[in-house]
Each structure stands twice: as structure tokens, then as C-alpha cells.
């Protein structure tokens, strides 16, 4: 009996020590991740590498008055003015480091554009921008974010608040700077999502500490860097109107907000409107002629819609034996307006209306209870709705809502559970972007290792209890399912079907991921509908 009591006491002490164990510092974590990103320099680069190189060349060689009418290359400028100026800034050191980066001639220049100096410069600007904006934003957000409520773990609730704060901060840093999807897309595929998301993080951080005008300014700057972040505009409008524009000086505060946002917008688009580029800029920023879906279906509701149309077409042909029935133009890998064979076609107006309708419970809840924590959750949900029902959504847009949920998951047990489900499906939905053999093991290794580390940090925030109760095995199950799917896409499909049905692997990946994300979205919608009448819910 004495030995048994001693063993139980030892076990309790071990559990308590494991909870009180301090995580690595955010600085050490950021430097370690930066070193890993440097090793990815020689990895595969998508056409986005040449897109951003071409934008540097356009902004360097052409007067700014003609940037949005410049057609000298197939990769025309289609981002807002502030991003165009960012490319112009990048071109200044490039002219000294590798002048050939700024030449638009295509024939015979491919080797020069992909020289070691060119690649190092392009990759380096991504890492520098991400570190300066996103890493610093993660550090500031972790400092100002209030700690969450009590966990379901009694041992965890006895943990000193300083230890809990350390776990929260490192979890936020890991969810942002160490986000597996962001590393794959920015540091292998090649984009600047880290810098853009960093501006969003700064905006959310200012909102959390009550600096609402600065939050609005940062969001306005973000929209002038990439307009697709506008899905959160209704959330910002409701929150700022209810939080900032109240009391005796409500009108003055409202005028201050309007002046701040208008100043940023006019500074960005004003010169181009004055130069007569307004229509050309709108045509570039909103190319609705590209169709409802990207060449590779983003894992959203429209992927399920398109898959249903494919199945219905097959059934109708078999039952009615109608070979003359037209095929839907959905999976040809081309950019253009998609046509469904059985289901109704979707217009941009229809898509936008569905997005707003999906956000309505969230807007009502935020209007009634405009708390800072609820605002953070609402921004993540708005980007989730925009991804699920938006028009011509790219698969990389999963990062918009994923990083916000990663931030909120550090203090909310509900968002913790939602993030575990959506992150697994989202990361694997990005896999088809990396189709070369060299990246095949890297992408799976990155996803699983970084996701496991992030899960460990989140468990440090919430105790050792996973958020699904009897369904805690769902996350490892998803890992096995998506792993088997990757094996089929990478090897088995060609062995079984050869060159037949080339669209099936991508359709399976997109449909499987969209099923998981749609279930997560339905859970989130139900939660917001309950939140319309409740002033305190665990997610908020």
C-alpha cells in the first residue's frame, strides 16, 4: 500500500511538473523557423515567382501612371496600389543585386531570372517582410491578448498565470510564424501572404487593446495591399461603429474613423484615379470573367456543388441514356467561366449574397455584444464564409481564416477544437500545389511535424484535455485518411488508370477537404446562431 501511494504521488507530481514546464521563447522559436525557411530556398517555385518578378519589372521600367494598363507581359499587375508600390520598393535593391530581374523579355531570360542571386533575393524579401511584419505582429498580439478563461483541467487551473501566458504567447507565434500552410505557400510556392497577414494581425492586436482608430487604419492599408481581405469589412464596420462611435462624442469619433480610412484610401487610389487608370484598375482587381472556381477547385462549398453536378450528369446519362447531354466545363484546368450541366450556374451576385447571408448571425451577435474577443472570432468566421462561398476563390485563401483561428485557439477551447479540424483539412488541400517529386516527402513532413508541435503548444494553453471528448481520435484519423489519399494521388492513380481520368486525383483531394471544412463551418454557424442571444459563450 505504501508503494502504491508513493507511485500515485510521484505520478501526480510528474503531471503537475509537465503542466508547469515552460515552453521555448518566441524569439528562439522564430529564429529556428527562419533557419528552416532558409533551407527551402532551392525548392520548387511556382509561376507566382515570375508573377512577382514581372511586377517588379513593370513598376521599375514603366511610369506609375501606366502600371494598370501595361500589357508587355502575360503577368499583368492585378493587386491594389500599395502592393504595386511594395514591388517598386523591392525593385530598388534588385537593380543593384541582379539587374536582369527587372527585364521583361521572356525568350532566353529564364536562366537569368532563376540565377542563384535572383532566387536568393526573391526568397530573402519574402522572409524579411514576414519577419518584420508578421513575427512582430504575433509578438505584440500575444502581449495584448487577454488570457482565456478556466480550462477543464483542474491541474492546469492550478498552474501559475505566468506559465499559462508563456504557453499562450508561444502558441500564437507557432500558429502564425510556424504555420505549415503559410510556410509551404510563401517559402516554397512563393507568395507574400506572411507580410499581408502580418498587417491583419497588427490590426487585430490594436483592436484587442482598444486602439480602434489604429486598427481601422491598418485594415484600410491591408485592403490597399490585397483587396480580397475585404470579406471582413462588415465585421469591422459593425464593431467599430458599436465600440468607437458611442457616448457624448460619438459623432466626432465617427468622423475621425471616416477621415482616417478615407485618407488611406485616397492616398492609395487617388493618384491612379487622377491619372485616368480607374477603369483599368477595377478590371484588373475584379476579373469576374475568370469564373466561379479556380482551375484547381478550392476546398469550399462550390467544390461539393461541382462534384454533385458531375455525379448528377453521370446518373442522368445512365438512366435516360442521353449521350447528347452537354458536359459541364469544370475541371479542364483552364481559367474561364464554368458551366454546370445539371445544377444552376452561379453568378458573382449570387455568390456575394450567400456570403453575406452566411455572415448574418455573426453580424447580429457582434452588434448586440461588441466585445473584443467576439470581434476576433467574428473576423475569423467572416474569412471562413468568404472562403466557403466566395467567387473564384483560390485554395491559398484558407490561410486568411486559418491564422485568425490559430490566434483565437490559444485562449478559446471552442476555437481550439475547430482549428484542429480545419487546419488538417486546409493543410492537405494545399498539397496539389507542390506536384514535383522532390517536394513530395517535404510537404507531408512539414504538415505533420509542424501541426504536432502546434498541437503540443495548444495543449500547454488548455491543459492536457483534447476538446472533442469521446471523439478525440478524429484528428489522428484525419491524418491517416489524408495520408492514404496522398498515396493514391501520388502513386496509385497512375498505376491503376494510367493517363485516364486525370481530373480525378484533384477532385478527390478537393472534395475530401471541402467535406471536412463544410462540417466545421456548419458547427461554427450553429455556434454563432446560439451567440446571437447569449452575452457570454465559451468561444467568445
Coordinates of C-alpha atoms in Angstrom, one line a residue:
X1 CA 0.0 0.0 0.0
X2 CA 2.9 2.4 0.8
X3 CA 4.5 1.7 -2.6
X4 CA 1.1 2.3 -4.3
X5 CA 0.6 5.6 -2.5
X6 CA 4.2 6.7 -3.3
X7 CA 3.7 5.8 -7.0
X8 CA 0.4 7.8 -7.2
X9 CA 2.1 10.8 -5.5
X10 CA 5.0 10.6 -8.0
X11 CA 2.6 10.4 -10.9
X12 CA 0.7 13.5 -9.7
X13 CA 4.0 15.4 -9.3
X14 CA 5.0 14.4 -12.8
X15 CA 1.8 15.6 -14.3
X16 CA 2.0 18.9 -12.4
X17 CA 5.6 19.5 -13.5
X18 CA 4.7 18.7 -17.1
X19 CA 2.0 21.4 -16.9
X20 CA 4.3 23.9 -15.3
X21 CA 7.1 23.2 -17.8
X22 CA 7.9 26.4 -19.7
X23 CA 7.8 26.4 -23.5
X24 CA 10.7 27.8 -25.7
X25 CA 10.8 31.5 -26.0
X26 CA 9.1 33.2 -29.0
X27 CA 12.4 34.6 -30.2
X28 CA 14.1 31.2 -30.2
X29 CA 11.2 29.7 -32.0
X30 CA 11.1 32.4 -34.6
X31 CA 14.9 32.1 -35.3
X32 CA 14.6 28.3 -35.6
X33 CA 11.8 28.6 -38.1
X34 CA 13.7 31.2 -40.0
X35 CA 16.6 28.9 -40.4
X36 CA 14.3 26.1 -41.7
X37 CA 12.8 28.6 -44.2
X38 CA 16.3 29.5 -45.5
X39 CA 16.9 25.8 -46.2
X40 CA 13.9 25.8 -48.6
X41 CA 15.5 28.3 -50.9
X42 CA 16.4 25.9 -53.7
X43 CA 12.9 24.2 -53.6
X44 CA 10.3 24.3 -56.3
X45 CA 9.0 27.7 -57.4
X46 CA 5.6 28.2 -59.0
X47 CA 4.7 30.7 -61.7
X48 CA 4.0 33.2 -58.8
X49 CA 7.7 33.6 -58.6
X50 CA 7.7 35.0 -62.2
X51 CA 4.5 37.0 -61.5
X52 CA 6.1 39.0 -58.7
X53 CA 9.3 39.3 -60.7
X54 CA 7.3 40.7 -63.6
X55 CA 5.5 43.2 -61.2
X56 CA 8.9 44.4 -60.1
X57 CA 9.9 44.9 -63.7
X58 CA 6.7 46.7 -64.6
X59 CA 6.9 49.1 -61.6
X60 CA 10.6 49.7 -62.3
X61 CA 10.5 50.3 -66.0
X62 CA 7.1 52.0 -66.6
X63 CA 5.8 55.3 -65.2
X64 CA 3.3 54.8 -62.4
X65 CA 0.6 56.4 -64.4
X66 CA 0.6 53.4 -66.8
X67 CA 1.1 50.4 -64.3
X68 CA -2.5 49.1 -64.7
X69 CA -2.5 49.5 -68.4
X70 CA 0.8 47.8 -69.0
X71 CA 0.4 44.7 -71.2
X72 CA 4.0 43.9 -72.0
X73 CA 3.9 40.6 -70.1
X74 CA 1.2 38.0 -69.5
X75 CA 1.6 38.5 -65.8
X76 CA -0.1 41.9 -65.6
X77 CA -0.4 43.8 -62.3
X78 CA -3.7 42.9 -60.6
X79 CA -3.1 43.9 -56.9
X80 CA -4.1 47.2 -55.3
X81 CA -1.8 50.3 -55.5
X82 CA 0.0 49.8 -52.1
X83 CA 1.2 46.4 -53.2
X84 CA 2.3 47.9 -56.5
X85 CA 4.4 50.3 -54.6
X86 CA 5.8 47.5 -52.5
X87 CA 7.0 45.9 -55.7
X88 CA 8.5 49.2 -56.7
X89 CA 10.4 49.3 -53.4
X90 CA 11.7 45.7 -53.9
X91 CA 12.9 46.7 -57.4
X92 CA 15.4 49.3 -55.9
X93 CA 17.8 46.8 -54.3
X94 CA 17.1 44.3 -57.2
X95 CA 18.5 46.8 -59.7
X96 CA 21.8 46.6 -57.9
X97 CA 21.9 42.9 -56.8
X98 CA 20.5 41.3 -60.1
X99 CA 19.6 43.8 -62.8
X100 CA 18.3 41.1 -65.1
X101 CA 15.4 40.5 -62.7
X102 CA 13.9 43.7 -63.9
X103 CA 13.9 42.8 -67.6
X104 CA 10.6 41.8 -69.1
X105 CA 11.9 39.9 -72.1
X106 CA 10.9 36.3 -71.8
X107 CA 12.9 34.5 -74.5
X108 CA 16.3 33.4 -73.3
X109 CA 15.9 35.1 -69.9
X110 CA 14.6 32.1 -67.9
X111 CA 18.0 31.0 -66.7
X112 CA 18.9 34.6 -65.7
X113 CA 15.6 35.1 -63.8
X114 CA 16.3 31.9 -61.9
X115 CA 20.0 32.5 -61.2
X116 CA 21.2 31.9 -57.7
X117 CA 21.4 35.6 -56.9
X118 CA 17.8 36.2 -58.3
X119 CA 16.4 33.3 -56.3
X120 CA 18.2 34.4 -53.1
X121 CA 16.9 37.9 -53.5
X122 CA 13.3 36.9 -54.1
X123 CA 13.3 34.4 -51.3
X124 CA 15.0 36.8 -49.0
X125 CA 12.5 39.6 -49.5
X126 CA 9.7 37.1 -48.5
X127 CA 11.5 36.2 -45.3
X128 CA 12.4 39.7 -44.4
X129 CA 8.9 41.1 -45.0
X130 CA 7.4 38.2 -43.0
X131 CA 9.8 38.6 -40.1
X132 CA 9.4 42.4 -39.9
X133 CA 5.6 42.4 -40.1
X134 CA 4.1 39.0 -39.1
X135 CA 6.6 38.0 -36.4
X136 CA 6.5 41.4 -34.8
X137 CA 2.7 41.4 -35.0
X138 CA 2.5 38.0 -33.4
X139 CA 4.7 39.2 -30.5
X140 CA 2.6 42.3 -30.0
X141 CA -0.7 40.5 -30.3
X142 CA 0.4 37.9 -27.7
X143 CA 1.3 40.7 -25.3
X144 CA -2.1 42.5 -25.5
X145 CA -4.4 39.5 -25.8
X146 CA -6.2 38.8 -22.5
X147 CA -5.7 35.3 -21.1
X148 CA -8.6 32.9 -21.6
X149 CA -11.0 31.5 -19.1
X150 CA -10.5 28.4 -17.0
X151 CA -9.7 25.1 -18.6
X152 CA -11.5 21.9 -18.0
X153 CA -8.2 20.6 -16.5
X154 CA -8.1 21.1 -12.7
X155 CA -4.3 20.6 -12.7
X156 CA -4.0 23.3 -15.4
X157 CA -6.1 25.8 -13.4
X158 CA -3.6 25.5 -10.6
X159 CA -0.8 26.4 -12.9
X160 CA 0.7 29.9 -12.3
X161 CA -0.7 32.5 -14.7
X162 CA 2.8 33.5 -15.9
X163 CA 3.3 29.9 -17.2
X164 CA -0.1 30.0 -18.9
X165 CA 0.8 33.3 -20.5
X166 CA 4.1 31.8 -21.9
X167 CA 2.3 28.9 -23.5
X168 CA -0.3 31.3 -25.0
X169 CA 2.4 33.5 -26.5
X170 CA 4.4 30.7 -28.0
X171 CA 1.3 29.0 -29.3
X172 CA 0.3 32.2 -31.1
X173 CA 3.8 32.6 -32.5
X174 CA 3.7 29.0 -33.7
X175 CA 0.3 29.4 -35.3
X176 CA 1.5 32.4 -37.3
X177 CA 5.2 32.2 -38.0
X178 CA 5.3 28.4 -37.8
X179 CA 2.0 27.9 -39.7
X180 CA 2.7 24.9 -42.0
X181 CA 0.4 26.1 -44.8
X182 CA 2.0 29.6 -44.7
X183 CA 5.5 28.1 -44.9
X184 CA 4.5 25.9 -47.9
X185 CA 2.8 28.6 -49.8
X186 CA 5.2 31.5 -49.2
X187 CA 8.6 29.8 -48.9
X188 CA 8.2 27.0 -51.5
X189 CA 5.3 28.0 -53.8
X190 CA 6.4 31.7 -53.4
X191 CA 4.0 34.5 -52.3
X192 CA 3.8 37.3 -49.7
X193 CA 0.9 36.1 -47.6
X194 CA 3.0 36.4 -44.4
X195 CA 3.5 40.1 -44.9
X196 CA -0.2 40.7 -45.7
X197 CA -1.4 38.6 -42.8
X198 CA 1.0 40.4 -40.5
X199 CA -0.8 43.7 -41.3
X200 CA -4.1 41.9 -40.4
X201 CA -2.5 40.7 -37.1
X202 CA -1.4 44.2 -36.2
X203 CA -5.0 45.5 -36.9
X204 CA -6.5 42.8 -34.7
X205 CA -3.9 43.5 -32.0
X206 CA -4.8 47.2 -31.9
X207 CA -8.5 46.3 -31.6
X208 CA -7.7 44.0 -28.7
X209 CA -6.1 46.8 -26.7
X210 CA -8.7 49.4 -27.6
X211 CA -6.8 51.4 -30.2
X212 CA -9.7 51.3 -32.6
X213 CA -8.6 54.1 -35.0
X214 CA -5.2 52.4 -35.5
X215 CA -7.0 49.1 -36.1
X216 CA -9.1 50.7 -38.8
X217 CA -6.1 52.4 -40.4
X218 CA -4.2 49.0 -40.5
X219 CA -7.2 47.3 -42.1
X220 CA -7.6 50.1 -44.7
X221 CA -3.9 49.6 -45.5
X222 CA -4.4 45.9 -45.8
X223 CA -7.3 46.4 -48.3
X224 CA -4.9 48.5 -50.4
X225 CA -2.4 45.7 -50.3
X226 CA -4.8 42.9 -51.2
X227 CA -8.5 43.6 -51.7
X228 CA -9.6 40.0 -51.1
X229 CA -9.3 40.7 -47.4
X230 CA -12.5 42.8 -47.7
X231 CA -14.7 39.9 -46.6
X232 CA -14.1 41.2 -43.0
X233 CA -15.2 44.7 -43.8
X234 CA -18.7 44.3 -42.5
X235 CA -17.3 42.9 -39.2
X236 CA -15.0 45.9 -38.8
X237 CA -17.8 48.3 -39.6
X238 CA -20.2 46.8 -37.0
X239 CA -17.5 46.5 -34.3
X240 CA -16.0 50.0 -34.8
X241 CA -19.5 51.6 -35.0
X242 CA -20.6 49.9 -31.7
X243 CA -17.3 50.3 -29.8
X244 CA -15.9 53.6 -31.0
X245 CA -18.9 55.7 -32.0
X246 CA -20.8 55.9 -28.8
X247 CA -21.2 58.3 -25.9
X248 CA -21.2 62.1 -25.9
X249 CA -18.6 62.4 -28.7
X250 CA -20.0 59.7 -30.9
X251 CA -20.3 61.9 -34.0
X252 CA -16.7 63.3 -33.6
X253 CA -15.3 59.7 -33.2
X254 CA -17.2 58.5 -36.2
X255 CA -15.9 61.5 -38.2
X256 CA -12.3 60.6 -37.1
X257 CA -12.8 57.0 -38.2
X258 CA -14.1 58.1 -41.6
X259 CA -11.3 60.6 -42.1
X260 CA -8.6 58.0 -41.1
X261 CA -9.9 55.3 -43.5
X262 CA -10.7 57.8 -46.3
X263 CA -7.2 59.3 -46.1
X264 CA -5.6 55.8 -46.5
X265 CA -7.9 55.0 -49.4
X266 CA -7.3 58.3 -51.2
X267 CA -3.5 58.1 -50.7
X268 CA -3.6 54.7 -52.4
X269 CA -6.1 55.0 -55.3
X270 CA -6.3 58.8 -55.6
X271 CA -3.3 59.3 -57.8
X272 CA -4.3 56.4 -60.1
X273 CA -7.8 57.9 -60.5
X274 CA -6.3 61.3 -61.3
X275 CA -4.1 59.6 -63.9
X276 CA -7.2 58.0 -65.6
X277 CA -6.4 54.4 -64.6
X278 CA -9.6 53.9 -62.6
X279 CA -11.4 51.6 -65.0
X280 CA -8.2 49.7 -65.9
X281 CA -7.5 49.1 -62.2
X282 CA -11.1 47.9 -61.5
X283 CA -10.9 45.5 -64.4
X284 CA -7.6 44.0 -63.0
X285 CA -8.8 43.8 -59.4
X286 CA -12.2 42.2 -60.1
X287 CA -11.8 39.9 -63.1
X288 CA -15.2 38.2 -62.8
X289 CA -14.7 36.7 -66.2
X290 CA -12.4 34.1 -64.6
X291 CA -15.4 32.1 -63.4
X292 CA -16.7 30.7 -60.1
X293 CA -13.9 28.3 -59.5
X294 CA -10.1 28.2 -59.9
X295 CA -8.5 25.6 -62.2
X296 CA -7.8 23.6 -59.1
X297 CA -11.0 23.6 -57.1
X298 CA -10.6 25.3 -53.7
X299 CA -12.0 23.0 -51.0
X300 CA -15.1 25.0 -50.4
X301 CA -18.9 24.6 -50.9
X302 CA -18.6 25.1 -54.7
X303 CA -16.3 22.1 -54.9
X304 CA -19.1 20.0 -53.4
X305 CA -21.5 21.7 -55.7
X306 CA -19.4 20.9 -58.8
X307 CA -18.9 17.3 -57.6
X308 CA -22.6 16.9 -57.2
X309 CA -23.1 18.3 -60.8
X310 CA -20.6 15.7 -62.1
X311 CA -22.5 12.9 -60.3
X312 CA -25.9 14.1 -61.5
X313 CA -24.6 14.3 -65.0
X314 CA -23.4 10.7 -64.9
X315 CA -26.7 9.5 -63.4
X316 CA -28.8 11.3 -65.9
X317 CA -26.8 9.9 -68.8
X318 CA -27.1 6.4 -67.5
X319 CA -30.8 6.5 -66.6
X320 CA -32.0 8.3 -69.6
X321 CA -29.2 7.2 -71.9
X322 CA -28.7 10.7 -73.3
X323 CA -25.2 10.9 -74.7
X324 CA -26.1 14.2 -76.3
X325 CA -26.4 15.9 -72.9
X326 CA -23.8 18.7 -72.6
X327 CA -20.9 18.3 -70.2
X328 CA -20.2 20.8 -67.5
X329 CA -16.9 22.7 -68.1
X330 CA -15.5 22.5 -64.6
X331 CA -12.2 20.5 -64.4
X332 CA -10.3 21.4 -67.6
X333 CA -7.6 23.3 -65.7
X334 CA -8.4 26.5 -67.6
X335 CA -9.3 29.9 -66.4
X336 CA -12.8 30.8 -67.7
X337 CA -16.5 30.9 -66.8
X338 CA -17.6 27.4 -65.6
X339 CA -20.8 25.9 -66.8
X340 CA -22.7 23.3 -64.9
X341 CA -24.6 20.6 -66.8
X342 CA -27.4 19.9 -64.3
X343 CA -27.3 22.4 -61.4
X344 CA -27.9 26.2 -61.9
X345 CA -24.9 28.3 -62.8
X346 CA -23.7 30.7 -60.1
X347 CA -23.2 34.4 -60.7
X348 CA -20.9 36.8 -58.7
X349 CA -24.0 38.5 -57.3
X350 CA -25.4 35.1 -56.1
X351 CA -22.1 34.2 -54.5
X352 CA -21.8 37.5 -52.7
X353 CA -25.3 37.3 -51.4
X354 CA -24.7 33.9 -50.0
X355 CA -21.5 35.1 -48.2
X356 CA -23.5 38.0 -46.6
X357 CA -26.3 35.7 -45.6
X358 CA -23.9 33.2 -44.0
X359 CA -22.3 36.1 -42.0
X360 CA -25.6 37.5 -40.8
X361 CA -25.8 35.6 -37.4
X362 CA -22.2 36.7 -36.7
X363 CA -23.1 40.3 -37.5
X364 CA -26.2 40.3 -35.3
X365 CA -24.2 38.7 -32.5
X366 CA -21.4 41.3 -32.8
X367 CA -23.9 44.1 -32.9
X368 CA -25.6 43.0 -29.7
X369 CA -22.4 42.1 -27.8
X370 CA -19.4 44.0 -29.4
X371 CA -16.7 42.6 -27.2
X372 CA -13.1 42.5 -28.3
X373 CA -12.9 38.7 -28.1
X374 CA -16.1 38.3 -30.0
X375 CA -14.7 40.6 -32.7
X376 CA -11.6 38.4 -33.1
X377 CA -13.7 35.3 -33.5
X378 CA -16.0 37.2 -36.0
X379 CA -13.1 38.2 -38.2
X380 CA -12.0 34.6 -38.5
X381 CA -15.6 33.5 -39.2
X382 CA -16.1 36.2 -41.9
X383 CA -13.0 34.9 -43.8
X384 CA -14.3 31.4 -43.4
X385 CA -17.6 32.4 -45.0
X386 CA -15.8 34.2 -47.8
X387 CA -13.7 31.1 -48.5
X388 CA -16.6 28.7 -48.4
X389 CA -19.0 30.7 -50.7
X390 CA -16.9 33.4 -52.4
X391 CA -16.5 33.8 -56.2
X392 CA -13.3 32.5 -57.8
X393 CA -11.6 31.6 -54.5
X394 CA -8.0 30.3 -54.6
X395 CA -7.1 27.4 -52.4
X396 CA -4.4 29.5 -50.8
X397 CA -7.2 31.7 -49.2
X398 CA -7.5 29.1 -46.5
X399 CA -4.7 31.0 -44.8
X400 CA -6.9 34.0 -44.3
X401 CA -9.2 32.3 -41.7
X402 CA -6.7 29.7 -40.6
X403 CA -4.3 32.2 -38.9
X404 CA -7.1 34.0 -37.2
X405 CA -8.4 30.8 -35.7
X406 CA -4.9 29.8 -34.7
X407 CA -4.6 33.1 -32.7
X408 CA -8.0 32.6 -31.0
X409 CA -7.4 28.9 -30.3
X410 CA -4.7 29.9 -27.8
X411 CA -7.4 31.2 -25.4
X412 CA -10.7 29.6 -26.6
X413 CA -11.4 25.9 -26.1
X414 CA -14.1 26.0 -28.8
X415 CA -11.8 27.6 -31.4
X416 CA -9.1 25.2 -30.3
X417 CA -11.3 22.3 -31.4
X418 CA -12.4 24.0 -34.6
X419 CA -8.8 24.8 -35.5
X420 CA -7.6 21.2 -35.1
X421 CA -10.2 20.0 -37.6
X422 CA -9.9 22.8 -40.2
X423 CA -6.1 23.0 -40.1
X424 CA -5.7 19.4 -41.0
X425 CA -8.0 19.6 -44.0
X426 CA -6.7 23.0 -45.0
X427 CA -3.0 22.0 -45.0
X428 CA -3.7 18.9 -47.1
X429 CA -5.8 20.8 -49.5
X430 CA -2.6 22.8 -50.4
X431 CA -0.7 19.6 -51.4
X432 CA -1.6 19.7 -55.1
X433 CA 0.3 23.0 -55.4
X434 CA 3.5 21.0 -54.9
X435 CA 3.5 18.3 -57.6
X436 CA 7.2 17.7 -58.1
X437 CA 8.8 14.5 -56.7
X438 CA 11.4 16.4 -54.7
X439 CA 8.7 18.2 -52.6
X440 CA 6.5 15.1 -52.1
X441 CA 8.1 14.0 -48.7
X442 CA 8.9 17.6 -47.6
X443 CA 5.3 18.8 -47.8
X444 CA 3.9 15.8 -45.8
X445 CA 6.7 16.0 -43.2
X446 CA 6.2 19.8 -42.8
X447 CA 2.5 19.4 -42.2
X448 CA 2.6 16.6 -39.8
X449 CA 5.6 17.8 -37.7
X450 CA 4.6 21.5 -37.5
X451 CA 0.9 20.5 -36.8
X452 CA 2.1 18.2 -34.0
X453 CA 4.2 21.0 -32.5
X454 CA 1.4 23.5 -32.7
X455 CA -0.9 20.9 -31.0
X456 CA 1.6 20.5 -28.2
X457 CA 1.7 24.2 -27.6
X458 CA -2.1 24.5 -27.6
X459 CA -2.3 21.7 -25.1
X460 CA 0.0 23.7 -23.0
X461 CA -2.5 26.6 -23.2
X462 CA -5.5 24.5 -22.3
X463 CA -4.2 21.6 -20.2
X464 CA -3.9 18.0 -21.5
X465 CA -7.6 17.6 -22.3
X466 CA -8.4 17.5 -26.0
X467 CA -11.6 19.3 -26.9
X468 CA -13.7 16.5 -28.5
X469 CA -14.5 14.2 -25.6
X470 CA -15.1 10.7 -27.0
X471 CA -14.2 11.9 -30.5
X472 CA -10.6 12.8 -29.6
X473 CA -9.4 10.2 -32.2
X474 CA -10.8 12.3 -35.0
X475 CA -7.6 14.3 -35.6
X476 CA -5.2 11.3 -36.0
X477 CA -7.9 9.6 -38.1
X478 CA -7.9 12.5 -40.4
X479 CA -4.1 12.3 -40.7
X480 CA -4.4 8.6 -41.8
X481 CA -7.2 9.4 -44.3
X482 CA -5.4 12.3 -45.9
X483 CA -2.1 10.4 -45.9
X484 CA -3.7 7.5 -47.8
X485 CA -5.3 10.0 -50.2
X486 CA -1.9 11.5 -50.8
X487 CA -0.5 8.0 -51.6
X488 CA -3.3 7.3 -54.0
X489 CA -2.9 10.7 -55.8
X490 CA 0.9 10.4 -55.9
X491 CA 1.3 6.8 -57.0
X492 CA -1.7 4.5 -57.1
X493 CA -3.9 6.5 -59.6
X494 CA -1.4 6.3 -62.4
X495 CA -0.7 2.6 -61.7
X496 CA -4.5 1.8 -61.9
X497 CA -5.7 4.2 -64.5
X498 CA -2.6 5.3 -66.4
X499 CA -3.3 8.6 -68.2
X500 CA -7.1 8.2 -68.0
X501 CA -9.3 10.4 -65.8
X502 CA -6.5 12.9 -64.9
X503 CA -9.0 15.2 -63.1
X504 CA -10.0 12.5 -60.5
X505 CA -7.0 13.0 -58.1
X506 CA -7.5 16.7 -57.8
X507 CA -11.3 16.3 -57.5
X508 CA -10.9 13.7 -54.7
X509 CA -8.4 15.9 -52.8
X510 CA -10.6 19.0 -53.1
X511 CA -13.9 17.2 -52.3
X512 CA -12.5 15.4 -49.2
X513 CA -11.0 18.6 -47.8
X514 CA -14.2 20.5 -48.6
X515 CA -16.4 17.9 -46.8
X516 CA -14.3 18.4 -43.6
X517 CA -14.3 22.2 -43.9
X518 CA -18.0 22.3 -44.6
X519 CA -18.8 20.3 -41.5
X520 CA -16.6 22.6 -39.4
X521 CA -18.3 25.6 -41.0
X522 CA -21.8 24.2 -40.1
X523 CA -20.6 23.8 -36.5
X524 CA -19.4 27.4 -36.5
X525 CA -22.6 28.7 -38.0
X526 CA -24.6 26.9 -35.2
X527 CA -22.4 28.4 -32.6
X528 CA -22.9 31.9 -33.9
X529 CA -26.6 31.4 -34.1
X530 CA -26.6 30.5 -30.4
X531 CA -24.4 33.5 -29.8
X532 CA -27.0 35.9 -31.2
X533 CA -28.9 35.8 -27.9
X534 CA -26.1 34.9 -25.4
X535 CA -23.8 37.6 -23.9
X536 CA -21.2 35.0 -22.8
X537 CA -20.3 31.9 -24.7
X538 CA -17.1 29.9 -24.3
X539 CA -16.0 30.7 -27.8
X540 CA -16.1 34.5 -27.1

